[in-house]
Coordinates of C-alpha atoms in Angstrom, one line a residue:
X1 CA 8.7 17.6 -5.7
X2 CA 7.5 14.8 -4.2
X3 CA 8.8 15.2 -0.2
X4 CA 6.1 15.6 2.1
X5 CA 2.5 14.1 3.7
X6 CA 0.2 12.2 1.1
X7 CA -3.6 11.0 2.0
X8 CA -5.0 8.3 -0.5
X9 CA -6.7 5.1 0.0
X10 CA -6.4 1.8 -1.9
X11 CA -9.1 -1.2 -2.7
X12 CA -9.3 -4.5 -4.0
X13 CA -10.0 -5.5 -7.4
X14 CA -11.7 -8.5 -6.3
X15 CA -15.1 -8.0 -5.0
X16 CA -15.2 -10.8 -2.6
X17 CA -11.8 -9.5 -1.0
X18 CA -13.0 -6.1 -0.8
X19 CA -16.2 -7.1 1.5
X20 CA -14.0 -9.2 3.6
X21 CA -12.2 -6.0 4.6
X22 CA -15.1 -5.0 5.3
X23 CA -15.1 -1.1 3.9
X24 CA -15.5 0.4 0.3
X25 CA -11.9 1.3 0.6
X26 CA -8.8 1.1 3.1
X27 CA -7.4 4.6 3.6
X28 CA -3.8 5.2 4.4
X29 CA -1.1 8.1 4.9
X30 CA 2.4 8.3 3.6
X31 CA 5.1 10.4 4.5
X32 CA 7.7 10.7 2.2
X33 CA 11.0 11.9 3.7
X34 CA 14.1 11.6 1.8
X35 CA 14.3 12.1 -1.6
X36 CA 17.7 11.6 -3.5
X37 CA 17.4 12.3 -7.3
X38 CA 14.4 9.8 -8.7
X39 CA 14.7 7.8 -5.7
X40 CA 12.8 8.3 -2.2
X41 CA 11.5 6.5 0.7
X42 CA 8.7 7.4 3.8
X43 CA 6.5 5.5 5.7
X44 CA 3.2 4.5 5.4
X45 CA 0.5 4.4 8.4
X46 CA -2.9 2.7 7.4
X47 CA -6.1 3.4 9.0
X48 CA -7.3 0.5 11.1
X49 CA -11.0 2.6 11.4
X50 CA -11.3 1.5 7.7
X51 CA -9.7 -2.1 7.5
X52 CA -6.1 -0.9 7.6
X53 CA -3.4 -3.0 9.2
X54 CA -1.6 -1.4 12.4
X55 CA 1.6 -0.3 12.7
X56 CA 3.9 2.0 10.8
X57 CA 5.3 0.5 7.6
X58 CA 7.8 1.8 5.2
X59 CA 8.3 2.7 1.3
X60 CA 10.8 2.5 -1.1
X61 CA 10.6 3.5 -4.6
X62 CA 11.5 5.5 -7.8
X63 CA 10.6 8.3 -10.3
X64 CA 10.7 8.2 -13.8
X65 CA 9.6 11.0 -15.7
X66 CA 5.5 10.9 -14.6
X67 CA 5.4 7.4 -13.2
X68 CA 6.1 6.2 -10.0
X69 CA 7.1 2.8 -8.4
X70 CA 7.1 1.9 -4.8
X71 CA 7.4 -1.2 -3.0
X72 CA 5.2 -0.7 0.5
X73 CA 6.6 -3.3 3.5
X74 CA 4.7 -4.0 6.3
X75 CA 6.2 -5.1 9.5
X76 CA 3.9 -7.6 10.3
X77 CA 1.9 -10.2 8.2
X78 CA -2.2 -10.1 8.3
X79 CA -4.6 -12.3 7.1
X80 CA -8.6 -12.1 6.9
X81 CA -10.6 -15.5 7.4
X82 CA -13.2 -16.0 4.8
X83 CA -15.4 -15.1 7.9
X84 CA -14.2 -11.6 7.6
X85 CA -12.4 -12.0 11.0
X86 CA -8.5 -10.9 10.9
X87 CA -5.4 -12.5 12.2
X88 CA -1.6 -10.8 12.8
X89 CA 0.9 -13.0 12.7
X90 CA 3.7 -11.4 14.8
X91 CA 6.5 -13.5 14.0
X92 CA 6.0 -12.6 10.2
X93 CA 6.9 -10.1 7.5
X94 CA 3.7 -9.0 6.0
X95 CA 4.5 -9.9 1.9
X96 CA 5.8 -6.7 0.2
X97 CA 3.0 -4.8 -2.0
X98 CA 4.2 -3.3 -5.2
X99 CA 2.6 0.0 -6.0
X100 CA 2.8 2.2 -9.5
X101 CA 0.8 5.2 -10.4
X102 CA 0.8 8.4 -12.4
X103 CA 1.8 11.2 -11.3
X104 CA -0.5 14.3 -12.4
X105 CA 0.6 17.0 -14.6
X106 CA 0.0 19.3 -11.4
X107 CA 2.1 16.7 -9.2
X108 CA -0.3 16.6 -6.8
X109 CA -2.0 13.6 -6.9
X110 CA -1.1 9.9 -8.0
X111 CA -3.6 7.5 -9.4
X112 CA -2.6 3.8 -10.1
X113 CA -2.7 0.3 -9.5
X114 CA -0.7 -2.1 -6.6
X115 CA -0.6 -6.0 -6.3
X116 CA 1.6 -8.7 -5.0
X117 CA 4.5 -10.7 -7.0
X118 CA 4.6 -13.3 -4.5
X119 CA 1.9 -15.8 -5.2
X120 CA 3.2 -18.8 -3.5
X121 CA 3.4 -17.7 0.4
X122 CA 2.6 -18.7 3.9
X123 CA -0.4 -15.9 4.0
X124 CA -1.8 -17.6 0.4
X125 CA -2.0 -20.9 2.3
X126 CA -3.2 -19.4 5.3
X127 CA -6.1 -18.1 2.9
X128 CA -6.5 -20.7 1.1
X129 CA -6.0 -18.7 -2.3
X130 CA -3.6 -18.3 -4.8
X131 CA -4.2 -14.6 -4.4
X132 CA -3.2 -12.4 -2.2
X133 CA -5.1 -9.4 -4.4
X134 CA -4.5 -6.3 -6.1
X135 CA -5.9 -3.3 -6.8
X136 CA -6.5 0.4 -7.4
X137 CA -5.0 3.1 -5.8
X138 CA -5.2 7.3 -5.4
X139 CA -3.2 9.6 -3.0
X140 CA -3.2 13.4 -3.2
X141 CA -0.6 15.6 -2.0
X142 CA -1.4 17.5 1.5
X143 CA 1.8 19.2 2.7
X144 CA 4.9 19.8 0.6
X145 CA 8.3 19.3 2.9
X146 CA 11.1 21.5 1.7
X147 CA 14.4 19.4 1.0

């Protein structure tokens, strides 16, 4: 149902975090590759033309009925200065990102909302903030993988 190559994008509630990144929105592509009953996990690849961070990261989530939930892990921690300018910290775990969305009655696209549980961490300090964000999301279904 859900096996296969997703396009989407996601954005920032916040305003002023939005024009740090320094694009309307950050687009991103996920792979999902194993699914095991409501359960399934992929990777994720954001696009670093349109303020993505680099490197392949992975997802792990669930199904239930028309929702979905997915935690997205990033292998290595960024941050963006108040000056716009971004820093990777290599020696880091970026801060997981929890994602949940809709799934549409044609189960081809997914429409929801994503934010961070975390509010106390090195990257909140690093900005200065006691928010790392959150967010709107959409990804759309481009190529269905057989199981």
């Amino acid at each position: 149902m859900i096996k296969g190559k997703w396009i989407g994008y996601y954005k920032y509630n916040d305003k002023k975090f939005q024009y740090l990144v320094g694009f309307e929105q950050t687009n991103f592509e996920i792979e999902i590759q194993s699914v095991n009953r409501n359960r399934f996990e992929g990777i994720v690849q954001d696009d670093l033309s349109t303020g993505g961070m680099k490197d392949a990261g992975i997802i792990k989530g669930k199904i239930i009925n028309n929702k979905m939930k997915f935690v997205k892990q990033m292998p290595v921690m960024y941050g963006i200065y108040s000056n716009g300018k971004g820093k990777y910290f290599p020696d880091k775990k970026h801060p997981k990102i929890y994602y949940q969305g809709m799934i549409s009655d044609d189960k081809k696209t997914i429409k929801g909302n994503w934010g961070f549980r975390n509010s106390e961490s090195f990257i909140t300090r690093f900005l200065g903030t006691k928010s790392l964000g959150d967010g709107t999301f959409e990804m759309k279904l481009q190529e269905l993988t057989k199981s």
